[in-house]
Amino acid sequence: MAGKEKRKLLELRGFPISPGVAIGKAAVFDEAGPEEVPEYRIPPSRVDAEISRFKHALNQTRNDLATLIKRIEEDLGESEAAIFRVQLSVMDDPTVRSDIERLIVEERYNVESALSLTIEKFSRLLSSVSNGVLKERASDIRDLGRQLLAKLMFDESADLWNLEEKVVVVARNLSPAITVRLDRDKILAFVADSLGPTSHAAILARSLEVPAVGAVRNLAGLIAPSDILVIDGSSGLVFVNPPKKTLDHYRQVKQKADARKRLLAKLVSLPSVTADGEEIQLMANIGKASEVAAAIKAGAAGVGLYRTEFPFLSHREMPSEHEQFAMYREVAERIAPAGVTIRVLDVGGDKFPPYMPVPSDTNPYLGWRGVRLLLRHKEIFKTQLRAILRASHYGSVSVLYPVVSGVEELRMARMLFEEAAAELHDEKIPFGQVLQGAMVEVPSAVVMINQLLKELDFLSVGTNDLTQYILAINRNSDSLAPFFDPFHPAVLHVLKTLVRAALHAGKPVSICGEMAGDPLAAPLLIGMGYRSLSMAPASILQIKDIIRSSSLKECRRIAHDALKKETAWEVRSLLEDSTSELTATTTPKDSSE
Ligand code: PEP
Ligand code: MG
């Protein structure tokens, strides 16, 4: 780890990803691992000491892994901890251990270099084989090597998932593989070099209500572990070791925000209706069964989107029908009498579970994704449909098909659904009525919306992907983030078309992309005709506040005016003016203001 002679004072500008202010210590997670591994030869007299350093690091890492496994098993279930059990077994593999010890004893390498040479050798060996599972094992070994090296070098960077205090997570790239491991109670904020506005880490930040800033270039070189950071997630500013004046200013901003949160909490039991009495259903988006608690706490009218990818991505094998059933049942039971909409697996693009191989593609977001990918792996698809159907015996459950591009896919999905239901019927396994809906995220689905509606029970509009595919802008790209705008008039006209089509067909429609939880968007969407919005539980009360302060008449006027605008900037300006008028009139008065 590079030494830190004096604390640098810096102001960095990135892209705002999740609003709010956080002040705290940096924990720098460098995926590449410590840059410089000290390499030297030791005298014979040091051999025993080096071996005992190695054993000590092994024990510490073993304890860390055991704690982590226990925590994940408790929080998320046994299957989620599988990656780390593999790491534990790699650590106890006698071949790996004896190789390291041999290099220390016979070649007199210091333990850090013995370790890094061995890790390099085994991971290269495994990476060169064609078997996908063994290839994955190579990254487990590398990961484990990083943790051991961090222990040896007192580097805090590789130790992110066993943190003792709350920290600001600083990372080059916050991939799903990293975010899955973080101890959520220890995260104050995220700062990343590469982090798109609707990436899964961004969605996680918003659901945890922690600020996040992306597109902070070269941050690993600029921020050192334990630097004090101030993160302003609303403006995209990051202050490194700021002066007292800045700290004081942001402490005040934070206090005001906390006071506002306390006021918002009072809205939980109040109905979600506009000032002139129109009811708006506010639902929760969740990614794990355990998040139902947050949905209930925020007074959600149900789970409007249950993203089921998490257990499929966090371990090597597909979760069994029984494991899936147990998770879905838990959500259905806990949210009852309200309902849950379970979205079938939406992978592809940048992440494929190892058991769902596809030909490699130069443009994966236009390739094997969502329902298209599931139809290529029918057994996986049917297993999940069976698990969802079985959960419907215990609560009100709907199923949602992601990234549907047309009628053919929908028919094939429905056929598989019927097959799954027929099987369960023959096996005398109980299940209830399950409504079937499609995510509208692809322009072709918009064009075919009337035909799709004939074969669907409901629609859910995924504005994250819809924006990506309408504007041809990768949603995960931080350099394109300023252009990725769901307020682009083209997106707004599509949203209007969709709500009109659904109302005409008499089918329910909701919005479940990040836009649904954006305070600027709420009056606009309501004015267009949407009556159901599904968002991170953390956004629900703020949106309820806006709804209760607005009248349907004003919302319709806003939508009418917004749909006449020609650029996203014009739309945003209009909404900013209108929303500030709305909240200024009826937001409970904040005594600290
Ligand atoms: C969307 O695309 O808007 C959506 C809700 O799905 P996801 O963000 O999971 O792709
Ligand atoms: Mg989507």
Coordinates of C-alpha atoms in Angstrom, one line a residue, residues 41-526:
R41 CA 14.5 -13.1 -0.3
I42 CA 14.7 -14.0 3.3
P43 CA 17.7 -15.3 5.3
P44 CA 17.3 -18.9 6.7
S45 CA 16.8 -17.5 10.2
R46 CA 13.5 -15.8 9.0
V47 CA 11.9 -18.9 7.5
D48 CA 10.0 -19.9 10.6
A49 CA 8.8 -16.3 11.2
E50 CA 7.6 -16.0 7.6
I51 CA 5.7 -19.4 7.9
S52 CA 4.1 -18.2 11.0
R53 CA 3.1 -14.9 9.4
F54 CA 1.5 -16.9 6.6
K55 CA -0.4 -19.1 9.1
H56 CA -1.5 -16.1 11.0
A57 CA -2.9 -14.5 7.9
L58 CA -4.6 -17.8 7.0
N59 CA -6.3 -17.9 10.4
Q60 CA -7.4 -14.4 10.2
T61 CA -8.8 -14.8 6.7
R62 CA -10.5 -18.0 7.7
N63 CA -12.2 -16.3 10.6
D64 CA -13.2 -13.4 8.4
L65 CA -14.7 -15.8 5.9
A66 CA -16.5 -17.8 8.5
T67 CA -18.0 -14.6 10.0
L68 CA -19.0 -13.5 6.5
I69 CA -20.5 -16.9 5.6
K70 CA -22.5 -16.9 8.9
R71 CA -23.8 -13.3 8.2
I72 CA -24.8 -14.1 4.6
E73 CA -26.5 -17.3 5.7
E74 CA -28.5 -15.5 8.3
D75 CA -29.3 -12.5 6.1
L76 CA -29.8 -14.1 2.7
G77 CA -29.9 -17.9 3.1
E78 CA -27.4 -20.7 2.8
S79 CA -27.1 -20.7 -1.0
E80 CA -25.9 -17.1 -1.1
A81 CA -22.8 -18.0 0.9
A82 CA -21.6 -20.6 -1.6
I83 CA -18.9 -18.5 -3.2
F84 CA -17.3 -17.9 0.1
R85 CA -17.5 -21.5 1.1
V86 CA -15.6 -22.3 -2.1
Q87 CA -12.9 -19.8 -1.0
L88 CA -12.7 -21.4 2.4
S89 CA -12.1 -24.7 0.8
V90 CA -9.5 -23.3 -1.6
M91 CA -7.7 -21.9 1.4
D92 CA -7.5 -25.3 3.0
D93 CA -6.4 -27.0 -0.2
P94 CA -3.1 -28.8 0.7
T95 CA -1.6 -28.3 -2.8
V96 CA -2.0 -24.5 -2.6
R97 CA -0.7 -24.3 0.9
S98 CA 2.3 -26.6 0.4
D99 CA 3.3 -24.6 -2.8
I100 CA 3.4 -21.4 -0.8
E101 CA 5.3 -23.0 2.1
R102 CA 7.8 -24.6 -0.3
L103 CA 8.6 -21.3 -1.9
I104 CA 9.3 -19.8 1.6
V105 CA 11.3 -22.8 2.9
E106 CA 13.2 -23.8 -0.2
E107 CA 13.4 -20.7 -2.3
R108 CA 13.5 -18.3 0.6
Y109 CA 10.8 -16.0 -0.8
N110 CA 9.1 -13.6 1.6
V111 CA 5.6 -14.7 2.3
E112 CA 3.9 -11.9 0.2
S113 CA 5.8 -12.9 -3.0
A114 CA 5.4 -16.6 -2.3
L115 CA 1.7 -16.1 -2.0
S116 CA 1.3 -13.9 -5.1
L117 CA 3.4 -16.3 -7.2
T118 CA 1.3 -19.3 -6.2
I119 CA -2.0 -17.5 -6.7
E120 CA -0.8 -16.3 -10.1
K121 CA 0.2 -19.9 -11.0
F122 CA -3.0 -21.5 -10.0
S123 CA -5.3 -18.9 -11.4
R124 CA -3.5 -18.9 -14.7
L125 CA -3.8 -22.7 -14.8
L126 CA -7.5 -22.6 -14.2
S127 CA -8.2 -19.6 -16.5
S128 CA -6.7 -21.6 -19.4
V129 CA -9.2 -24.4 -19.2
S130 CA -12.4 -24.2 -21.2
N131 CA -14.6 -25.4 -18.3
G132 CA -16.7 -22.4 -17.1
V133 CA -16.9 -23.5 -13.5
L134 CA -13.1 -24.0 -13.3
K135 CA -12.6 -20.6 -14.9
E136 CA -14.7 -19.1 -12.2
R137 CA -12.6 -20.9 -9.6
A138 CA -9.6 -18.9 -10.9
S139 CA -11.3 -15.7 -9.8
D140 CA -12.1 -17.2 -6.4
I141 CA -8.4 -18.0 -6.0
R142 CA -7.4 -14.5 -7.0
D143 CA -9.9 -13.0 -4.7
L144 CA -8.7 -15.1 -1.8
G145 CA -5.1 -14.2 -2.6
R146 CA -6.1 -10.5 -2.4
Q147 CA -7.6 -11.0 1.0
L148 CA -4.5 -12.9 2.3
L149 CA -2.2 -10.2 0.9
A150 CA -4.2 -7.5 2.5
K151 CA -3.9 -9.2 5.8
L152 CA -0.2 -9.5 5.3
M153 CA 0.3 -5.9 4.1
F154 CA -2.2 -4.3 6.5
D155 CA -4.0 -3.0 3.4
E156 CA -7.6 -2.1 4.2
S157 CA -8.6 -2.2 0.6
A158 CA -9.3 -5.9 0.1
D159 CA -11.1 -6.2 3.3
L160 CA -14.3 -4.5 2.3
W161 CA -16.8 -7.0 3.3
N162 CA -15.8 -7.4 7.0
L163 CA -15.7 -3.8 8.0
E164 CA -15.8 -2.8 11.6
E165 CA -17.1 0.7 11.1
K166 CA -19.2 2.6 8.6
V167 CA -17.3 3.7 5.6
V168 CA -17.5 5.4 2.3
V169 CA -16.9 2.7 -0.3
V170 CA -14.5 3.9 -3.0
A171 CA -14.1 1.5 -5.9
R172 CA -12.9 1.7 -9.5
N173 CA -15.9 -0.4 -10.6
L174 CA -18.8 -1.4 -8.5
S175 CA -19.7 -4.7 -10.2
P176 CA -22.6 -6.8 -9.0
A177 CA -20.0 -9.3 -7.7
I178 CA -18.7 -6.7 -5.3
T179 CA -22.0 -5.1 -4.2
V180 CA -23.3 -8.6 -3.4
R181 CA -20.6 -8.9 -0.8
L182 CA -20.8 -5.6 1.0
D183 CA -22.1 -5.5 4.5
R184 CA -25.0 -3.1 3.9
D185 CA -25.0 -1.8 7.5
K186 CA -21.5 -0.5 7.0
I187 CA -22.0 1.6 3.9
L188 CA -22.2 5.4 4.2
A189 CA -21.9 6.1 0.5
F190 CA -20.4 4.9 -2.8
V191 CA -17.9 6.7 -4.9
A192 CA -16.8 5.0 -8.1
D193 CA -14.9 5.6 -11.3
S194 CA -17.3 3.6 -13.4
L195 CA -20.9 3.7 -12.2
G196 CA -23.9 4.3 -14.4
P197 CA -27.1 6.0 -13.2
T198 CA -29.3 2.9 -13.5
S199 CA -26.6 0.2 -12.8
H200 CA -27.4 -2.2 -10.1
A201 CA -25.0 -0.6 -7.7
A202 CA -26.9 2.7 -8.2
I203 CA -30.2 1.0 -7.6
L204 CA -28.7 -0.5 -4.4
A205 CA -27.4 2.9 -3.2
R206 CA -30.9 4.4 -3.6
S207 CA -32.5 1.4 -1.9
L208 CA -30.1 1.8 1.0
E209 CA -30.7 5.6 1.0
V210 CA -27.0 6.2 0.8
P211 CA -25.5 8.9 -1.5
A212 CA -23.5 7.8 -4.5
V213 CA -21.3 9.6 -7.0
G214 CA -20.0 8.0 -10.3
A215 CA -17.6 9.0 -13.0
V216 CA -14.9 10.2 -10.6
R217 CA -11.8 9.6 -12.7
N218 CA -8.7 8.0 -11.4
L219 CA -10.1 8.0 -7.9
A220 CA -8.0 5.0 -6.7
G221 CA -4.9 7.2 -7.1
L222 CA -6.6 10.3 -5.5
I223 CA -8.2 8.8 -2.5
A224 CA -6.3 6.7 0.1
P225 CA -7.8 4.4 2.7
S226 CA -8.9 6.4 5.8
D227 CA -9.0 9.8 4.0
I228 CA -12.0 11.7 5.3
L229 CA -14.6 12.2 2.6
V230 CA -17.7 14.4 2.2
I231 CA -20.0 13.0 -0.5
D232 CA -22.7 15.2 -2.0
G233 CA -24.7 12.7 -4.0
S234 CA -27.1 15.4 -5.3
S235 CA -24.4 17.5 -7.0
G236 CA -21.9 14.8 -7.6
L237 CA -19.2 16.4 -5.5
V238 CA -16.6 14.6 -3.5
F239 CA -14.4 16.4 -1.0
V240 CA -11.2 14.6 0.2
N241 CA -10.0 15.7 3.6
P242 CA -12.0 19.0 3.4
P243 CA -11.4 22.0 5.6
K244 CA -13.5 22.6 8.7
K245 CA -15.7 25.1 6.9
T246 CA -16.8 22.6 4.3
L247 CA -17.3 19.9 6.9
D248 CA -19.5 22.3 9.0
H249 CA -21.5 23.3 6.0
Y250 CA -22.3 19.6 5.0
R251 CA -23.0 18.6 8.6
Q252 CA -25.8 21.2 8.5
V253 CA -27.1 20.0 5.2
K254 CA -27.2 16.5 6.6
Q255 CA -29.0 17.6 9.7
K256 CA -31.7 19.3 7.7
A257 CA -32.1 16.2 5.5
D258 CA -32.4 14.0 8.6
A259 CA -35.0 16.3 10.1
R260 CA -36.9 16.1 6.8
K261 CA -36.8 12.3 6.9
R262 CA -38.3 12.3 10.4
L263 CA -41.1 14.5 9.2
L264 CA -41.7 12.3 6.2
A265 CA -41.9 9.2 8.5
K266 CA -45.2 10.7 9.8
L267 CA -46.8 10.1 6.4
V268 CA -46.5 6.3 6.6
S269 CA -50.1 5.8 7.8
L270 CA -51.6 8.5 5.7
P271 CA -53.3 7.6 2.4
S272 CA -51.5 8.1 -0.9
V273 CA -53.9 10.5 -2.5
T274 CA -53.6 13.8 -4.3
A275 CA -54.9 16.9 -2.7
D276 CA -58.1 16.5 -4.7
G277 CA -58.6 12.9 -3.7
E278 CA -57.1 10.7 -6.6
E279 CA -55.6 7.6 -5.2
I280 CA -52.1 6.7 -6.4
Q281 CA -50.7 3.2 -5.6
L282 CA -47.1 3.3 -4.3
M283 CA -45.4 0.0 -4.5
A284 CA -41.9 -1.2 -3.6
N285 CA -39.1 -2.6 -5.7
I286 CA -37.1 -5.3 -3.9
G287 CA -34.2 -7.5 -4.8
K288 CA -34.3 -9.9 -1.8
A289 CA -36.8 -11.4 0.4
S290 CA -35.3 -9.6 3.4
E291 CA -36.1 -6.2 1.8
V292 CA -39.9 -6.8 2.3
A293 CA -39.3 -5.3 5.8
A294 CA -38.3 -2.0 4.3
A295 CA -41.3 -2.1 1.9
I296 CA -43.7 -2.7 4.8
K297 CA -42.0 0.0 7.0
A298 CA -42.5 2.6 4.2
G299 CA -46.2 1.6 3.9
A300 CA -45.9 0.2 0.4
A301 CA -49.2 -1.0 -1.2
G302 CA -47.4 -4.1 -2.2
V303 CA -44.2 -5.3 -4.0
G304 CA -44.5 -4.0 -7.6
L305 CA -41.2 -5.5 -8.7
Y306 CA -39.3 -8.3 -7.1
R307 CA -36.1 -8.6 -9.1
T308 CA -35.1 -12.3 -8.7
E309 CA -31.5 -12.2 -10.1
F310 CA -29.6 -11.9 -6.8
P311 CA -29.5 -15.6 -5.8
F312 CA -28.8 -16.6 -9.4
L313 CA -25.8 -14.4 -9.7
S314 CA -24.3 -14.8 -6.2
H315 CA -23.5 -18.5 -6.4
R316 CA -22.3 -21.0 -8.9
E317 CA -25.3 -23.3 -9.2
M318 CA -28.8 -22.4 -10.0
P319 CA -31.0 -22.1 -7.0
S320 CA -33.2 -25.2 -6.8
E321 CA -36.9 -25.0 -7.3
H322 CA -37.3 -25.5 -3.6
E323 CA -34.9 -22.7 -2.7
Q324 CA -36.7 -20.4 -5.0
F325 CA -40.1 -21.4 -3.8
A326 CA -39.0 -20.7 -0.2
M327 CA -37.9 -17.2 -1.0
Y328 CA -40.9 -16.3 -3.1
R329 CA -43.3 -17.8 -0.5
E330 CA -41.6 -15.7 2.2
V331 CA -42.2 -12.5 0.3
A332 CA -45.8 -13.5 -0.6
E333 CA -46.6 -14.3 3.1
R334 CA -44.9 -11.2 4.5
I335 CA -46.5 -8.7 2.2
A336 CA -50.0 -10.3 2.4
P337 CA -52.7 -9.2 2.1
A338 CA -51.0 -7.0 -0.5
G339 CA -49.5 -8.7 -3.5
V340 CA -46.1 -9.3 -5.0
T341 CA -45.1 -9.1 -8.7
I342 CA -42.3 -11.5 -9.2
R343 CA -40.1 -10.8 -12.2
V344 CA -38.5 -13.9 -13.7
L345 CA -34.8 -13.9 -14.1
D346 CA -33.5 -11.0 -16.1
V347 CA -29.9 -11.7 -16.8
G348 CA -27.8 -11.3 -19.9
G349 CA -26.1 -8.1 -21.1
D350 CA -23.1 -7.9 -18.9
K351 CA -23.8 -10.8 -16.5
F352 CA -24.4 -14.4 -17.2
P353 CA -24.6 -17.1 -14.5
P354 CA -22.1 -19.8 -15.4
Y355 CA -24.8 -22.4 -16.0
M356 CA -26.4 -20.2 -18.7
P357 CA -23.8 -20.1 -21.4
V358 CA -24.4 -18.2 -24.6
P359 CA -22.3 -17.5 -27.7
S360 CA -20.2 -14.4 -27.0
D361 CA -21.4 -11.3 -28.7
T362 CA -20.0 -7.9 -29.6
N363 CA -23.1 -6.2 -28.4
P364 CA -24.5 -8.1 -25.5
Y365 CA -27.2 -5.7 -24.5
L366 CA -28.8 -6.3 -27.9
G367 CA -28.2 -10.0 -27.6
W368 CA -29.2 -12.8 -25.1
R369 CA -31.1 -11.0 -22.4
G370 CA -34.3 -11.3 -20.4
V371 CA -37.1 -13.5 -21.6
R372 CA -35.1 -14.2 -24.9
L373 CA -32.4 -15.8 -22.8
L374 CA -34.8 -17.7 -20.6
L375 CA -36.4 -19.2 -23.7
R376 CA -33.0 -20.5 -24.6
H377 CA -32.8 -22.2 -21.2
K378 CA -36.3 -23.6 -20.9
E379 CA -35.6 -25.9 -17.9
I380 CA -34.3 -22.9 -15.9
F381 CA -37.3 -20.9 -16.9
K382 CA -39.8 -23.6 -16.1
T383 CA -38.2 -24.3 -12.8
Q384 CA -38.7 -20.7 -11.8
L385 CA -42.2 -20.6 -13.0
R386 CA -43.0 -23.7 -11.0
A387 CA -41.5 -22.0 -7.9
I388 CA -43.5 -18.8 -8.5
L389 CA -46.7 -20.8 -9.0
R390 CA -46.2 -22.7 -5.8
A391 CA -45.6 -19.5 -3.9
S392 CA -49.0 -18.3 -5.1
H393 CA -50.7 -20.7 -2.8
Y394 CA -49.4 -18.6 0.1
G395 CA -50.3 -15.0 -1.1
S396 CA -51.2 -12.9 -4.0
V397 CA -48.6 -13.4 -6.7
S398 CA -48.2 -12.1 -10.2
V399 CA -45.5 -13.0 -12.7
L400 CA -43.6 -10.5 -14.9
Y401 CA -41.7 -11.2 -18.0
P402 CA -38.7 -8.9 -18.6
V403 CA -37.4 -7.4 -21.8
V404 CA -40.2 -8.8 -24.0
S405 CA -39.7 -7.7 -27.6
G406 CA -42.9 -9.0 -29.2
V407 CA -45.9 -11.3 -29.2
E408 CA -44.0 -14.5 -30.2
E409 CA -41.8 -14.4 -27.1
L410 CA -44.8 -13.7 -24.9
R411 CA -46.7 -16.6 -26.3
M412 CA -43.8 -19.0 -25.8
A413 CA -43.4 -17.7 -22.2
R414 CA -47.1 -18.2 -21.6
M415 CA -46.9 -21.7 -23.0
L416 CA -44.2 -22.6 -20.6
F417 CA -46.2 -21.1 -17.8
E418 CA -49.2 -23.4 -18.8
E419 CA -46.9 -26.4 -18.9
A420 CA -45.5 -25.6 -15.4
A421 CA -49.1 -25.2 -14.1
A422 CA -50.2 -28.5 -15.7
E423 CA -47.2 -30.3 -14.2
L424 CA -48.0 -29.0 -10.7
H425 CA -51.7 -29.9 -11.2
D426 CA -50.7 -33.5 -12.1
E427 CA -48.4 -33.6 -9.1
K428 CA -51.2 -32.4 -6.9
I429 CA -49.0 -29.5 -5.7
P430 CA -51.3 -26.5 -4.8
F431 CA -51.1 -23.1 -6.5
G432 CA -53.3 -20.1 -6.8
Q433 CA -54.2 -17.7 -9.6
V434 CA -51.2 -15.9 -11.0
L435 CA -51.6 -13.0 -13.3
Q436 CA -49.1 -12.6 -16.1
G437 CA -47.6 -9.3 -17.1
A438 CA -44.8 -8.0 -19.3
M439 CA -42.2 -5.3 -18.8
V440 CA -42.3 -2.8 -21.6
E441 CA -38.6 -1.9 -22.1
V442 CA -38.0 -2.4 -25.8
P443 CA -39.2 -0.1 -28.7
S444 CA -40.7 -3.1 -30.6
A445 CA -42.9 -3.9 -27.6
V446 CA -44.1 -0.3 -27.7
V447 CA -45.0 -0.5 -31.3
M448 CA -46.9 -3.8 -30.7
I449 CA -48.4 -2.7 -27.4
N450 CA -52.1 -3.2 -28.5
Q451 CA -51.4 -6.8 -29.6
L452 CA -49.4 -7.5 -26.5
L453 CA -52.1 -6.2 -24.3
K454 CA -54.6 -8.7 -25.7
E455 CA -52.5 -11.5 -24.3
L456 CA -51.5 -9.9 -21.0
D457 CA -53.1 -9.3 -17.6
F458 CA -51.0 -6.1 -16.9
L459 CA -48.1 -4.0 -18.0
S460 CA -45.1 -2.7 -16.1
V461 CA -43.0 -0.1 -17.7
G462 CA -39.2 -0.4 -17.2
T463 CA -38.0 3.1 -17.8
N464 CA -34.4 2.2 -17.2
D465 CA -34.2 -0.1 -20.2
L466 CA -36.8 1.7 -22.1
T467 CA -34.7 4.9 -22.0
Q468 CA -31.6 2.9 -22.9
Y469 CA -33.2 1.3 -26.0
I470 CA -35.1 4.4 -27.2
L471 CA -32.1 6.7 -26.9
A472 CA -29.5 4.0 -27.9
I473 CA -27.5 4.9 -24.7
N474 CA -25.9 2.2 -22.6
R475 CA -27.5 2.6 -19.1
N476 CA -24.3 1.5 -17.4
S477 CA -22.0 4.0 -19.1
D478 CA -20.9 6.8 -16.8
S479 CA -19.4 8.8 -19.7
L480 CA -22.8 8.8 -21.4
A481 CA -24.7 9.4 -18.1
P482 CA -25.4 13.1 -18.9
F483 CA -27.3 12.0 -22.0
F484 CA -29.2 9.1 -20.4
D485 CA -32.4 11.0 -19.6
P486 CA -35.8 9.5 -19.1
F487 CA -37.2 13.0 -19.4
H488 CA -36.2 13.0 -23.1
P489 CA -39.4 14.0 -25.0
A490 CA -39.1 10.7 -27.0
V491 CA -39.4 8.7 -23.8
L492 CA -42.3 10.9 -22.5
H493 CA -44.3 10.3 -25.7
V494 CA -43.8 6.6 -25.4
L495 CA -44.9 6.7 -21.8
K496 CA -48.0 8.5 -22.8
T497 CA -48.7 6.0 -25.6
L498 CA -48.4 3.1 -23.2
V499 CA -50.7 4.5 -20.5
R500 CA -53.3 5.4 -23.1
A501 CA -53.1 1.9 -24.6
A502 CA -53.4 0.1 -21.3
L503 CA -56.3 2.3 -20.1
H504 CA -58.0 1.7 -23.5
A505 CA -57.6 -2.1 -23.1
G506 CA -58.7 -1.9 -19.4
K507 CA -55.5 -3.4 -18.2
P508 CA -53.5 -2.2 -15.2
V509 CA -50.2 -0.5 -15.9
S510 CA -47.5 0.7 -13.6
I511 CA -44.0 2.2 -13.8
C512 CA -41.2 0.3 -12.1
G513 CA -38.0 1.9 -13.4
E514 CA -36.0 4.4 -11.4
M515 CA -38.1 7.2 -12.8
A516 CA -41.0 6.1 -10.7
G517 CA -39.1 7.1 -7.5
D518 CA -37.9 10.5 -9.0
P519 CA -39.7 13.4 -7.2
L520 CA -39.5 15.4 -10.5
A521 CA -41.3 12.7 -12.4
A522 CA -44.2 11.9 -10.0
P523 CA -46.6 14.8 -11.0
L524 CA -45.8 14.3 -14.7
L525 CA -46.5 10.5 -14.6
I526 CA -49.7 11.0 -12.7

